């Protein structure tokens, strides 16, 4: 192998006449009779190599045997390309290297898919050969952006006096929401460690220890049912601060995000970010992670619907509508397709499906078509005036249980935006969601459960309600949302051990269990715990937004499938009986 002097994206006209050594992968080969052109590639770029049969016949013969993705080492002279051969699409497009020496370092077998075309294979095959997919132009760019983002994060937080401190991966199993991944102890048979769902308790302990500004880019593990943008192991930017309130956490987070977006993709976000209450987000957008790149709010249609003769609305707890200003292009076929979308989406998670969509169109001064016949002239006029309808406006509406209507209409809102092309990939709309309920009632077990985690502080003015009306207590939690994705979530924490015990009692954790599960934290709170709060960024999701993809697996070097399988290495896998015996484990 020749010691490389330059990368494959480095040479320019200023290097003409230089003798250079390049190492990399064969990207393409083109045989023009007495000349062979080979593009050699590494992660920095592509350089065109030329092999001349007349001047170097031995090397020319070897070049004829080259296949895609062979690994080669070359030496040669930098020359200018002929005018008609200049490639303005690449940075090295004005030069080429005439090869005088070459060594084939490794011959590649026929590829399972084209590295030059990531879409030439289904995702399952690409995940099986992930090391090949990582050679593709897209994933090379995605990993580069991920690297730049992590450097920007570390630089910013370090400049703001945050200390990077590592926390353990082997910890005590505690009830925090999702299932733990358990790790059996060989030395202490019958006992288990848990992989951290987050460093939540450790970072609170660091605040008690006096490290008032902590951060960590850390792996977290949750054994939960997976969705498209979830992984069993994922990365967080974990942040905690002492002697702060919500505004301090917001300021630190906004400074971090604005710097990352500016340094990595040259986008100015502009801070401070707007805020929206949890309740208003649900009522207006149907979700607590709204996409604000387009203006299509959910409208309360119950007043008008209940004055109609449309029986489907008679017993509806919640009735919402969307008004599409330029709805002329929505044919009956399109409306029927959207109605089917509503039926299918609303039927998820065992809920009672909605019956579909009612619709009306404003034309020539009146509402016509669809369910308009069930509304009196007077009510139709009220609707026209209230919504300031113009010709072509289309109203889509449905009714049912609140917890079904809101998320379904929120999803329909996004579906319409996709069809209209309103989701500008170059536009970014961050906002804070605040005023979450502290607790929610779990019907199945008839018990209160936490909405975020059990260490989230209630609003000070609501503490007394913990004993009389827990459902009305608002938390000091907050989420950062960008373009419909929850990018970060956090809260001001409970630093009073008495309040912490009240929360444990409310969610069904008795004092004895609390001391067994969280005794170390409860005791630490009695030794002078400062008021503190923090936030955790879903780093994979943040990078996903930065690179402009909609699939979180695209930005993780070696991801799992949605069923938590690694197709490349075959994990999870069976282990030997000897290993199980050593751990004192017997499979059922």
Coordinates of C-alpha atoms in Angstrom, one line a residue:
X1 CA 0.0 0.0 0.0
X2 CA 1.2 3.5 -0.9
X3 CA 1.0 6.0 2.0
X4 CA -1.7 8.4 0.8
X5 CA -0.6 12.0 0.3
X6 CA -4.1 13.4 -0.3
X7 CA -7.7 12.4 0.1
X8 CA -10.0 11.8 -2.9
X9 CA -11.7 15.2 -2.5
X10 CA -8.6 17.3 -2.0
X11 CA -6.8 17.8 -5.3
X12 CA -7.3 21.0 -7.4
X13 CA -5.7 22.8 -10.3
X14 CA -3.1 24.2 -7.9
X15 CA -1.7 20.6 -7.6
X16 CA -1.0 20.2 -11.3
X17 CA 2.2 18.2 -11.8
X18 CA 2.4 16.9 -8.3
X19 CA 3.1 13.2 -7.7
X20 CA 0.4 11.9 -5.4
X21 CA -0.8 8.8 -3.7
X22 CA -4.6 8.1 -3.4
X23 CA -6.3 5.2 -1.6
X24 CA -10.0 4.4 -1.8
X25 CA -12.9 2.4 -3.3
X26 CA -13.6 2.0 -7.0
X27 CA -16.8 3.9 -7.7
X28 CA -17.1 3.6 -11.4
X29 CA -14.9 2.3 -14.3
X30 CA -15.1 3.4 -18.0
X31 CA -13.1 1.6 -20.7
X32 CA -12.4 3.8 -23.7
X33 CA -10.1 1.4 -25.6
X34 CA -6.6 2.6 -24.9
X35 CA -7.7 4.7 -21.9
X36 CA -9.5 3.5 -18.8
X37 CA -11.1 6.1 -16.4
X38 CA -11.7 5.0 -12.8
X39 CA -13.4 7.2 -10.2
X40 CA -11.8 6.5 -6.8
X41 CA -13.9 7.4 -3.7
X42 CA -13.4 8.0 0.0
X43 CA -15.5 9.9 2.5
X44 CA -14.0 13.2 1.4
X45 CA -14.9 13.0 -2.3
X46 CA -14.1 11.5 -5.7
X47 CA -11.1 11.8 -8.0
X48 CA -10.9 10.6 -11.6
X49 CA -7.9 8.3 -12.3
X50 CA -6.7 7.6 -15.9
X51 CA -4.9 4.5 -17.0
X52 CA -3.0 4.8 -20.3
X53 CA -2.2 1.5 -22.2
X54 CA 0.5 3.1 -24.3
X55 CA 2.6 4.6 -21.5
X56 CA 1.9 2.0 -18.7
X57 CA 0.6 -1.3 -20.3
X58 CA 1.2 -3.4 -17.1
X59 CA -0.9 -1.1 -14.9
X60 CA -3.5 -0.8 -17.7
X61 CA -4.0 -4.6 -17.7
X62 CA -4.6 -4.6 -13.9
X63 CA -7.1 -1.7 -14.3
X64 CA -9.2 -3.7 -16.7
X65 CA -9.8 -6.2 -13.9
X66 CA -11.2 -3.6 -11.5
X67 CA -14.7 -4.0 -10.2
X68 CA -17.0 -1.7 -8.2
X69 CA -16.0 -1.3 -4.6
X70 CA -12.5 -2.9 -5.0
X71 CA -10.1 -1.2 -2.6
X72 CA -7.0 0.2 -4.4
X73 CA -3.9 2.1 -3.7
X74 CA -2.4 4.3 -6.5
X75 CA 0.4 6.7 -7.3
X76 CA 0.4 9.1 -10.2
X77 CA 0.7 12.6 -11.5
X78 CA -2.0 15.3 -11.3
X79 CA -3.0 16.6 -14.7
X80 CA -5.7 18.9 -16.0
X81 CA -8.8 17.5 -17.7
X82 CA -9.6 18.3 -21.3
X83 CA -12.2 21.1 -21.6
X84 CA -15.0 18.7 -22.6
X85 CA -14.3 16.4 -19.7
X86 CA -14.5 18.9 -16.9
X87 CA -17.1 17.9 -14.3
X88 CA -18.4 21.0 -12.5
X89 CA -20.5 18.8 -10.2
X90 CA -17.6 17.7 -8.1
X91 CA -14.8 19.7 -6.4
X92 CA -12.0 17.7 -8.1
X93 CA -13.7 18.0 -11.5
X94 CA -11.0 20.0 -13.2
X95 CA -8.2 17.5 -12.6
X96 CA -7.4 13.9 -13.0
X97 CA -4.5 11.6 -11.9
X98 CA -2.6 9.6 -14.5
X99 CA -1.7 6.4 -12.6
X100 CA 1.8 5.0 -12.8
X101 CA 1.6 2.5 -9.9
X102 CA -1.4 0.6 -8.5
X103 CA -2.0 -2.1 -5.9
X104 CA -5.3 -3.9 -5.4
X105 CA -5.7 -4.1 -1.7
X106 CA -9.0 -6.0 -1.6
X107 CA -11.3 -7.3 -4.3
X108 CA -15.0 -6.9 -3.6
X109 CA -17.5 -9.6 -4.3
X110 CA -20.6 -8.7 -6.4
X111 CA -22.6 -6.3 -4.4
X112 CA -26.1 -7.1 -2.9
X113 CA -27.2 -3.6 -4.0
X114 CA -25.7 -0.6 -5.7
X115 CA -23.8 1.6 -3.3
X116 CA -24.3 4.4 -5.9
X117 CA -28.1 4.1 -5.5
X118 CA -29.4 3.6 -2.0
X119 CA -32.9 3.0 -3.2
X120 CA -31.8 0.0 -5.3
X121 CA -32.7 -2.3 -2.4
X122 CA -35.4 -2.7 0.3
X123 CA -34.6 -1.4 3.8
X124 CA -34.3 -4.9 5.2
X125 CA -31.5 -5.8 2.8
X126 CA -29.8 -2.5 3.4
X127 CA -29.9 -3.0 7.1
X128 CA -28.4 -6.5 6.7
X129 CA -25.5 -5.0 4.8
X130 CA -25.4 -1.7 6.8
X131 CA -21.7 -1.3 6.4
X132 CA -22.3 -1.1 2.6
X133 CA -25.2 1.3 3.0
X134 CA -23.0 3.5 5.1
X135 CA -20.8 4.0 2.0
X136 CA -23.7 5.7 0.2
X137 CA -23.5 9.4 -0.4
X138 CA -26.6 10.1 1.7
X139 CA -25.4 8.2 4.8
X140 CA -21.9 9.6 4.6
X141 CA -23.5 13.1 4.7
X142 CA -25.8 12.2 7.5
X143 CA -23.0 10.8 9.7
X144 CA -20.9 13.9 8.9
X145 CA -23.8 16.2 10.1
X146 CA -24.2 14.1 13.2
X147 CA -20.5 14.5 14.0
X148 CA -20.6 18.2 13.4
X149 CA -23.7 18.6 15.6
X150 CA -22.2 16.7 18.5
X151 CA -19.1 18.9 18.3
X152 CA -21.3 22.0 18.3
X153 CA -23.2 20.8 21.3
X154 CA -20.1 20.1 23.3
X155 CA -18.5 23.5 22.3
X156 CA -21.6 25.5 23.2
X157 CA -22.3 23.8 26.6
X158 CA -18.7 23.9 27.6
X159 CA -18.6 27.6 26.8
X160 CA -21.6 28.1 29.2
X161 CA -19.8 26.4 32.1
X162 CA -21.5 23.0 31.8
X163 CA -19.4 20.0 32.8
X164 CA -19.5 16.8 30.9
X165 CA -19.8 13.9 33.4
X166 CA -20.4 10.3 32.6
X167 CA -23.0 8.3 34.6
X168 CA -23.3 4.5 35.0
X169 CA -24.8 2.1 32.4
X170 CA -25.4 -0.5 35.1
X171 CA -27.9 0.8 37.6
X172 CA -30.8 -0.2 39.9
X173 CA -34.0 -1.1 38.2
X174 CA -36.7 1.5 39.1
X175 CA -40.2 2.1 37.8
X176 CA -39.9 5.1 35.5
X177 CA -42.4 4.4 32.8
X178 CA -41.0 2.0 30.1
X179 CA -39.7 -1.5 30.8
X180 CA -36.0 -1.8 31.8
X181 CA -33.5 -3.8 29.9
X182 CA -32.2 -6.1 32.6
X183 CA -28.6 -7.4 33.0
X184 CA -28.0 -10.5 35.2
X185 CA -25.2 -10.4 37.7
X186 CA -22.8 -13.4 37.5
X187 CA -21.3 -12.6 40.9
X188 CA -24.6 -11.9 42.7
X189 CA -26.8 -14.6 41.3
X190 CA -30.5 -13.8 41.2
X191 CA -29.9 -10.1 41.1
X192 CA -30.0 -7.8 38.1
X193 CA -28.7 -4.5 37.0
X194 CA -30.8 -2.3 34.6
X195 CA -29.6 -0.3 31.7
X196 CA -30.6 3.3 32.2
X197 CA -33.9 4.6 30.5
X198 CA -32.2 8.0 31.1
X199 CA -29.6 9.3 33.6
X200 CA -32.5 11.1 35.4
X201 CA -31.7 10.1 39.0
X202 CA -27.9 10.4 38.5
X203 CA -28.1 13.9 37.2
X204 CA -30.3 14.9 40.1
X205 CA -27.7 13.4 42.4
X206 CA -25.0 15.5 40.6
X207 CA -27.0 18.6 41.4
X208 CA -27.1 17.6 45.1
X209 CA -23.3 17.0 44.8
X210 CA -22.8 20.6 43.8
X211 CA -22.1 20.3 40.0
X212 CA -24.6 23.0 39.1
X213 CA -24.3 22.7 35.3
X214 CA -24.0 19.1 33.9
X215 CA -24.4 17.7 30.5
X216 CA -23.7 14.3 28.8
X217 CA -24.3 12.9 25.3
X218 CA -25.5 9.5 26.5
X219 CA -27.0 6.2 25.4
X220 CA -30.4 5.3 26.9
X221 CA -32.3 2.1 26.7
X222 CA -36.0 1.4 26.9
X223 CA -37.7 -2.0 26.3
X224 CA -40.9 -0.6 24.9
X225 CA -43.2 -1.2 21.9
X226 CA -41.4 0.5 19.0
X227 CA -42.6 2.9 16.3
X228 CA -41.0 4.2 13.2
X229 CA -39.0 6.9 15.0
X230 CA -38.1 5.0 18.2
X231 CA -35.2 2.7 18.9
X232 CA -34.5 0.4 21.9
X233 CA -31.2 2.2 22.3
X234 CA -31.0 5.9 21.6
X235 CA -28.9 8.9 22.3
X236 CA -29.8 11.9 24.5
X237 CA -28.2 15.3 25.1
X238 CA -28.8 15.3 28.8
X239 CA -28.7 18.6 30.7
X240 CA -29.3 19.6 34.3
X241 CA -28.9 23.0 36.1
X242 CA -29.2 24.1 39.7
X243 CA -30.8 27.3 41.1
X244 CA -32.9 27.8 38.0
X245 CA -36.5 28.1 36.8
X246 CA -38.1 27.4 33.5
X247 CA -36.8 30.6 31.8
X248 CA -33.2 29.6 32.6
X249 CA -33.6 26.2 31.0
X250 CA -35.4 27.7 28.0
X251 CA -32.5 30.2 27.5
X252 CA -29.8 27.5 27.7
X253 CA -31.7 25.2 25.4
X254 CA -32.5 27.9 22.8
X255 CA -28.8 29.0 22.8
X256 CA -27.8 25.4 22.2
X257 CA -30.3 24.8 19.4
X258 CA -29.7 28.1 17.6
X259 CA -25.9 27.5 17.6
X260 CA -26.3 23.9 16.3
X261 CA -28.6 24.9 13.5
X262 CA -26.4 27.9 12.5
X263 CA -23.1 26.0 12.6
X264 CA -24.2 22.8 11.1
X265 CA -26.7 23.8 8.4
X266 CA -26.4 27.6 8.4
X267 CA -30.0 28.3 9.5
X268 CA -31.0 31.2 11.8
X269 CA -33.8 30.0 14.1
X270 CA -34.3 33.2 16.0
X271 CA -34.9 33.1 19.8
X272 CA -36.8 33.3 22.0
X273 CA -39.1 30.5 20.8
X274 CA -42.9 30.9 21.2
X275 CA -44.8 29.0 23.9
X276 CA -48.1 27.2 23.8
X277 CA -50.0 25.5 26.6
X278 CA -50.6 21.8 26.4
X279 CA -54.3 22.3 26.4
X280 CA -54.2 24.9 23.6
X281 CA -52.0 22.7 21.5
X282 CA -54.4 19.8 21.7
X283 CA -57.5 21.9 21.0
X284 CA -55.9 23.9 18.2
X285 CA -53.7 21.2 16.5
X286 CA -54.9 17.9 17.9
X287 CA -51.4 17.1 19.3
X288 CA -48.9 18.2 21.9
X289 CA -46.2 18.2 19.1
X290 CA -47.8 20.5 16.5
X291 CA -46.2 21.4 13.1
X292 CA -46.4 25.1 12.7
X293 CA -45.0 25.3 9.2
X294 CA -48.5 25.8 7.9
X295 CA -51.6 27.5 9.3
X296 CA -54.5 25.0 9.4
X297 CA -56.0 25.1 13.0
X298 CA -58.7 22.8 14.3
X299 CA -61.9 24.8 14.8
X300 CA -64.6 24.1 17.4
X301 CA -67.6 23.2 15.4
X302 CA -69.9 22.0 18.2
X303 CA -72.1 25.2 18.4
X304 CA -73.1 24.9 14.8
X305 CA -73.2 21.1 14.6
X306 CA -75.7 20.8 17.5
X307 CA -78.0 23.3 15.8
X308 CA -78.1 21.0 12.8
X309 CA -80.2 17.9 11.9
X310 CA -77.1 15.8 11.3
X311 CA -77.7 12.8 13.7
X312 CA -74.0 11.7 13.7
X313 CA -73.3 14.8 15.8
X314 CA -76.1 14.3 18.4
X315 CA -74.1 12.5 21.0
X316 CA -70.6 13.6 20.1
X317 CA -68.5 14.8 23.0
X318 CA -66.1 16.8 20.7
X319 CA -66.7 18.2 17.2
X320 CA -63.9 19.7 15.2
X321 CA -63.5 21.2 11.7
X322 CA -60.8 22.2 9.3
X323 CA -61.3 25.0 6.8
X324 CA -59.3 24.6 3.6
X325 CA -59.3 28.0 1.9
X326 CA -58.5 26.8 -1.7
X327 CA -60.6 23.6 -1.6
X328 CA -61.8 23.7 -5.2
X329 CA -59.4 20.9 -6.2
X330 CA -60.8 18.5 -3.6
X331 CA -63.1 16.3 -5.6
X332 CA -65.6 13.9 -4.1
X333 CA -63.0 11.1 -4.6
X334 CA -60.3 13.0 -2.7
X335 CA -62.8 13.8 0.1
X336 CA -63.7 10.1 0.3
X337 CA -60.1 9.2 0.6
X338 CA -59.6 11.6 3.5
X339 CA -62.7 10.2 5.1
X340 CA -61.2 6.7 4.9
X341 CA -58.0 8.1 6.4
X342 CA -60.0 9.4 9.4
X343 CA -61.8 6.0 9.8
X344 CA -58.5 4.1 9.8
X345 CA -56.5 6.4 11.9
X346 CA -59.2 6.8 14.6
X347 CA -59.5 3.0 14.9
X348 CA -55.9 2.7 16.2
X349 CA -55.2 1.5 19.8
X350 CA -58.6 -0.1 20.1
X351 CA -60.6 3.1 20.1
X352 CA -64.1 3.3 18.6
X353 CA -63.5 4.4 15.0
X354 CA -65.0 7.7 13.8
X355 CA -67.6 7.4 11.0
X356 CA -65.7 9.5 8.6
X357 CA -65.9 13.1 7.5
X358 CA -68.8 15.5 6.9
X359 CA -68.1 18.2 4.4
X360 CA -69.5 21.4 2.9
X361 CA -68.2 23.7 0.2
X362 CA -68.7 27.5 0.0
X363 CA -69.7 28.7 -3.4
X364 CA -71.8 31.6 -4.7
X365 CA -72.6 33.0 -1.3
X366 CA -73.8 29.7 0.3
X367 CA -72.6 26.4 1.7
X368 CA -73.5 23.5 -0.6
X369 CA -72.9 19.8 -0.9
X370 CA -72.2 17.1 1.6
X371 CA -73.9 17.7 5.0
X372 CA -75.0 21.3 4.2
X373 CA -78.6 20.2 3.8
X374 CA -78.7 19.4 7.5
X375 CA -78.0 23.1 8.4
X376 CA -80.6 25.8 8.3
X377 CA -80.0 28.9 6.1
X378 CA -79.5 30.9 9.3
X379 CA -76.8 28.6 10.7
X380 CA -75.1 28.3 7.4
X381 CA -74.9 32.1 7.3
X382 CA -73.4 32.2 10.8
X383 CA -70.7 29.7 9.7
X384 CA -69.9 31.8 6.6
X385 CA -69.5 35.0 8.7
X386 CA -67.7 33.4 11.6
X387 CA -65.1 31.7 9.5
X388 CA -64.9 34.5 6.9
X389 CA -65.3 32.0 4.1
X390 CA -64.4 32.9 0.5
X391 CA -65.4 31.1 -2.7
X392 CA -63.8 27.7 -2.9
X393 CA -63.5 27.2 0.9
X394 CA -64.0 23.5 2.0
X395 CA -65.1 22.6 5.5
X396 CA -64.2 19.1 6.8
X397 CA -65.7 18.0 10.1
X398 CA -66.1 15.0 12.4
X399 CA -67.3 14.3 15.9
X400 CA -66.9 11.7 18.7
X401 CA -65.0 11.2 21.9
X402 CA -62.5 14.0 22.6
X403 CA -59.5 11.6 22.9
X404 CA -60.3 10.2 19.5
X405 CA -61.3 13.3 17.6
X406 CA -58.4 15.5 18.6
X407 CA -55.5 13.2 17.5
X408 CA -57.4 12.1 14.4
X409 CA -58.1 15.6 13.2
X410 CA -54.5 16.6 14.1
X411 CA -53.3 13.7 11.9
X412 CA -55.7 14.7 9.1
X413 CA -54.3 18.3 9.3
X414 CA -50.8 16.9 8.6
X415 CA -52.1 14.6 5.9
X416 CA -53.7 17.5 4.1
X417 CA -50.5 19.5 4.4
X418 CA -48.5 16.7 2.8
X419 CA -50.9 16.6 -0.1
X420 CA -50.8 20.4 -0.5
X421 CA -46.9 20.5 -0.4
X422 CA -47.0 22.8 2.7
X423 CA -44.2 20.9 4.6
X424 CA -41.2 23.0 3.5
X425 CA -38.1 21.0 4.3
X426 CA -36.1 24.2 4.5
X427 CA -38.4 25.8 7.1
X428 CA -38.1 25.3 10.8
X429 CA -40.7 26.3 13.4
X430 CA -39.6 25.6 17.0
X431 CA -42.0 26.2 20.0
X432 CA -42.3 25.3 23.7
X433 CA -45.2 23.3 25.0
X434 CA -45.9 24.1 28.7
X435 CA -48.5 23.7 31.4
X436 CA -48.8 19.9 31.1
X437 CA -51.0 18.1 33.7
X438 CA -48.8 16.5 36.4
X439 CA -50.8 13.3 36.5
X440 CA -53.3 11.4 34.4
X441 CA -55.9 8.9 35.5
X442 CA -55.3 5.3 34.5
X443 CA -58.8 3.7 33.9
X444 CA -57.6 0.1 33.7
X445 CA -55.8 0.1 37.1
X446 CA -57.9 3.0 38.6
X447 CA -54.8 4.9 39.7
X448 CA -53.0 8.1 39.0
X449 CA -49.9 7.9 36.9
X450 CA -47.3 10.4 36.0
X451 CA -47.4 12.1 32.5
X452 CA -43.6 12.7 32.3
X453 CA -41.8 11.0 35.2
X454 CA -42.3 10.9 39.0
X455 CA -39.6 13.5 39.7
X456 CA -41.4 16.3 37.9
X457 CA -42.3 19.2 40.2
X458 CA -45.9 20.5 40.4
X459 CA -46.5 24.2 40.1
X460 CA -46.0 25.8 43.5
X461 CA -49.6 27.2 43.5
X462 CA -51.0 23.7 42.8
X463 CA -49.2 21.8 45.6
X464 CA -52.3 22.0 47.9
X465 CA -54.4 20.3 45.1
X466 CA -52.3 17.1 45.4
X467 CA -54.5 16.1 48.3
X468 CA -57.9 17.4 47.0
X469 CA -57.9 17.4 43.2
X470 CA -54.8 15.8 41.7
X471 CA -56.2 15.9 38.1
X472 CA -56.1 19.7 38.2
X473 CA -52.4 20.0 39.2
X474 CA -50.2 21.4 36.5
X475 CA -46.6 20.4 36.2
X476 CA -43.5 22.4 35.7
X477 CA -42.7 20.3 32.6
X478 CA -41.9 21.5 29.1
X479 CA -41.3 20.1 25.6
X480 CA -39.4 21.6 22.7
X481 CA -41.1 20.9 19.4
X482 CA -39.7 21.5 15.9
X483 CA -41.8 20.8 12.8
X484 CA -44.1 18.4 14.5
X485 CA -41.4 16.4 16.3
X486 CA -40.8 16.5 20.1
X487 CA -37.1 17.3 20.1
X488 CA -36.6 17.7 23.8
X489 CA -38.4 17.4 27.1
X490 CA -37.7 18.3 30.6
X491 CA -38.9 19.8 33.8
X492 CA -38.1 21.6 37.1
X493 CA -37.5 18.7 39.5
X494 CA -38.9 18.0 43.0
X495 CA -36.2 18.9 45.5
X496 CA -38.4 18.6 48.7
X497 CA -38.4 15.0 50.0
X498 CA -41.9 15.5 51.5
X499 CA -43.4 16.5 48.1
X500 CA -41.6 13.6 46.5
X501 CA -43.2 11.2 48.9
X502 CA -46.7 12.7 48.2
X503 CA -46.2 12.1 44.5
X504 CA -45.1 8.5 45.1
X505 CA -48.2 7.9 47.3
X506 CA -50.5 9.4 44.7
X507 CA -49.2 7.0 41.9
X508 CA -49.5 4.0 44.2
X509 CA -45.9 3.6 45.4
X510 CA -46.2 3.1 49.2
X511 CA -43.5 4.4 51.5
X512 CA -41.8 1.0 52.0
X513 CA -41.6 0.5 48.2
X514 CA -40.4 4.0 47.6
X515 CA -37.6 3.6 50.0
X516 CA -36.7 0.2 48.4
X517 CA -36.8 1.6 44.9
X518 CA -35.7 5.2 45.3
X519 CA -34.2 5.2 48.9
X520 CA -30.8 6.6 47.7
X521 CA -32.5 9.5 46.0
X522 CA -35.0 10.2 48.8
X523 CA -32.1 10.2 51.3
X524 CA -30.0 12.5 49.1
X525 CA -32.8 15.0 49.0
X526 CA -32.6 15.4 52.8
X527 CA -28.9 16.5 52.6
X528 CA -29.4 20.0 51.1
X529 CA -30.8 19.5 47.6
X530 CA -30.8 22.7 45.6
X531 CA -33.8 23.7 43.4
X532 CA -32.9 22.2 40.0
X533 CA -34.2 21.4 36.6
X534 CA -33.1 20.2 33.2
X535 CA -34.0 18.9 29.8
X536 CA -33.0 15.9 27.6
X537 CA -32.8 16.3 23.8
X538 CA -33.6 13.3 21.6
X539 CA -30.3 13.6 19.7
X540 CA -31.2 11.1 17.0
X541 CA -34.4 13.0 16.3
X542 CA -32.6 16.4 16.3
X543 CA -30.1 15.1 13.7
X544 CA -32.9 13.6 11.7
X545 CA -34.4 17.2 11.4
X546 CA -31.0 18.7 10.6
X547 CA -30.3 16.2 7.7
X548 CA -33.9 16.5 6.3
X549 CA -34.9 12.9 6.5
X550 CA -38.1 11.4 8.1
X551 CA -36.6 8.2 9.3
X552 CA -34.6 8.0 12.5
X553 CA -32.7 4.9 11.4
X554 CA -31.1 7.0 8.7
X555 CA -29.0 8.9 11.2
X556 CA -27.9 6.0 13.5
X557 CA -24.8 4.2 12.3
X558 CA -26.1 0.7 13.2
X559 CA -29.8 0.9 14.0
X560 CA -32.4 -1.8 15.0
X561 CA -35.6 -2.5 13.1
X562 CA -39.0 -1.5 14.5
X563 CA -39.1 -5.0 16.1
X564 CA -35.7 -4.3 17.8
X565 CA -33.7 -6.7 15.6
X566 CA -30.3 -6.1 14.3
X567 CA -30.4 -7.7 10.9
X568 CA -26.7 -7.3 10.3
X569 CA -25.3 -9.2 13.3
X570 CA -28.4 -11.2 14.2
X571 CA -29.0 -9.9 17.7
X572 CA -30.8 -10.7 19.9
X573 CA -29.5 -14.2 19.7
X574 CA -29.6 -17.4 21.8
X575 CA -26.7 -18.1 24.2
X576 CA -25.2 -21.3 25.4
X577 CA -26.4 -23.3 28.3
X578 CA -23.0 -22.9 30.0
X579 CA -23.5 -19.1 29.9
X580 CA -26.9 -19.4 31.4
X581 CA -25.7 -21.8 34.1
X582 CA -23.0 -19.4 35.0
X583 CA -25.6 -16.7 35.5
X584 CA -27.9 -19.0 37.4
X585 CA -30.6 -18.6 34.8
X586 CA -33.0 -21.2 33.4
X587 CA -35.2 -20.5 30.4
X588 CA -38.9 -21.4 30.7

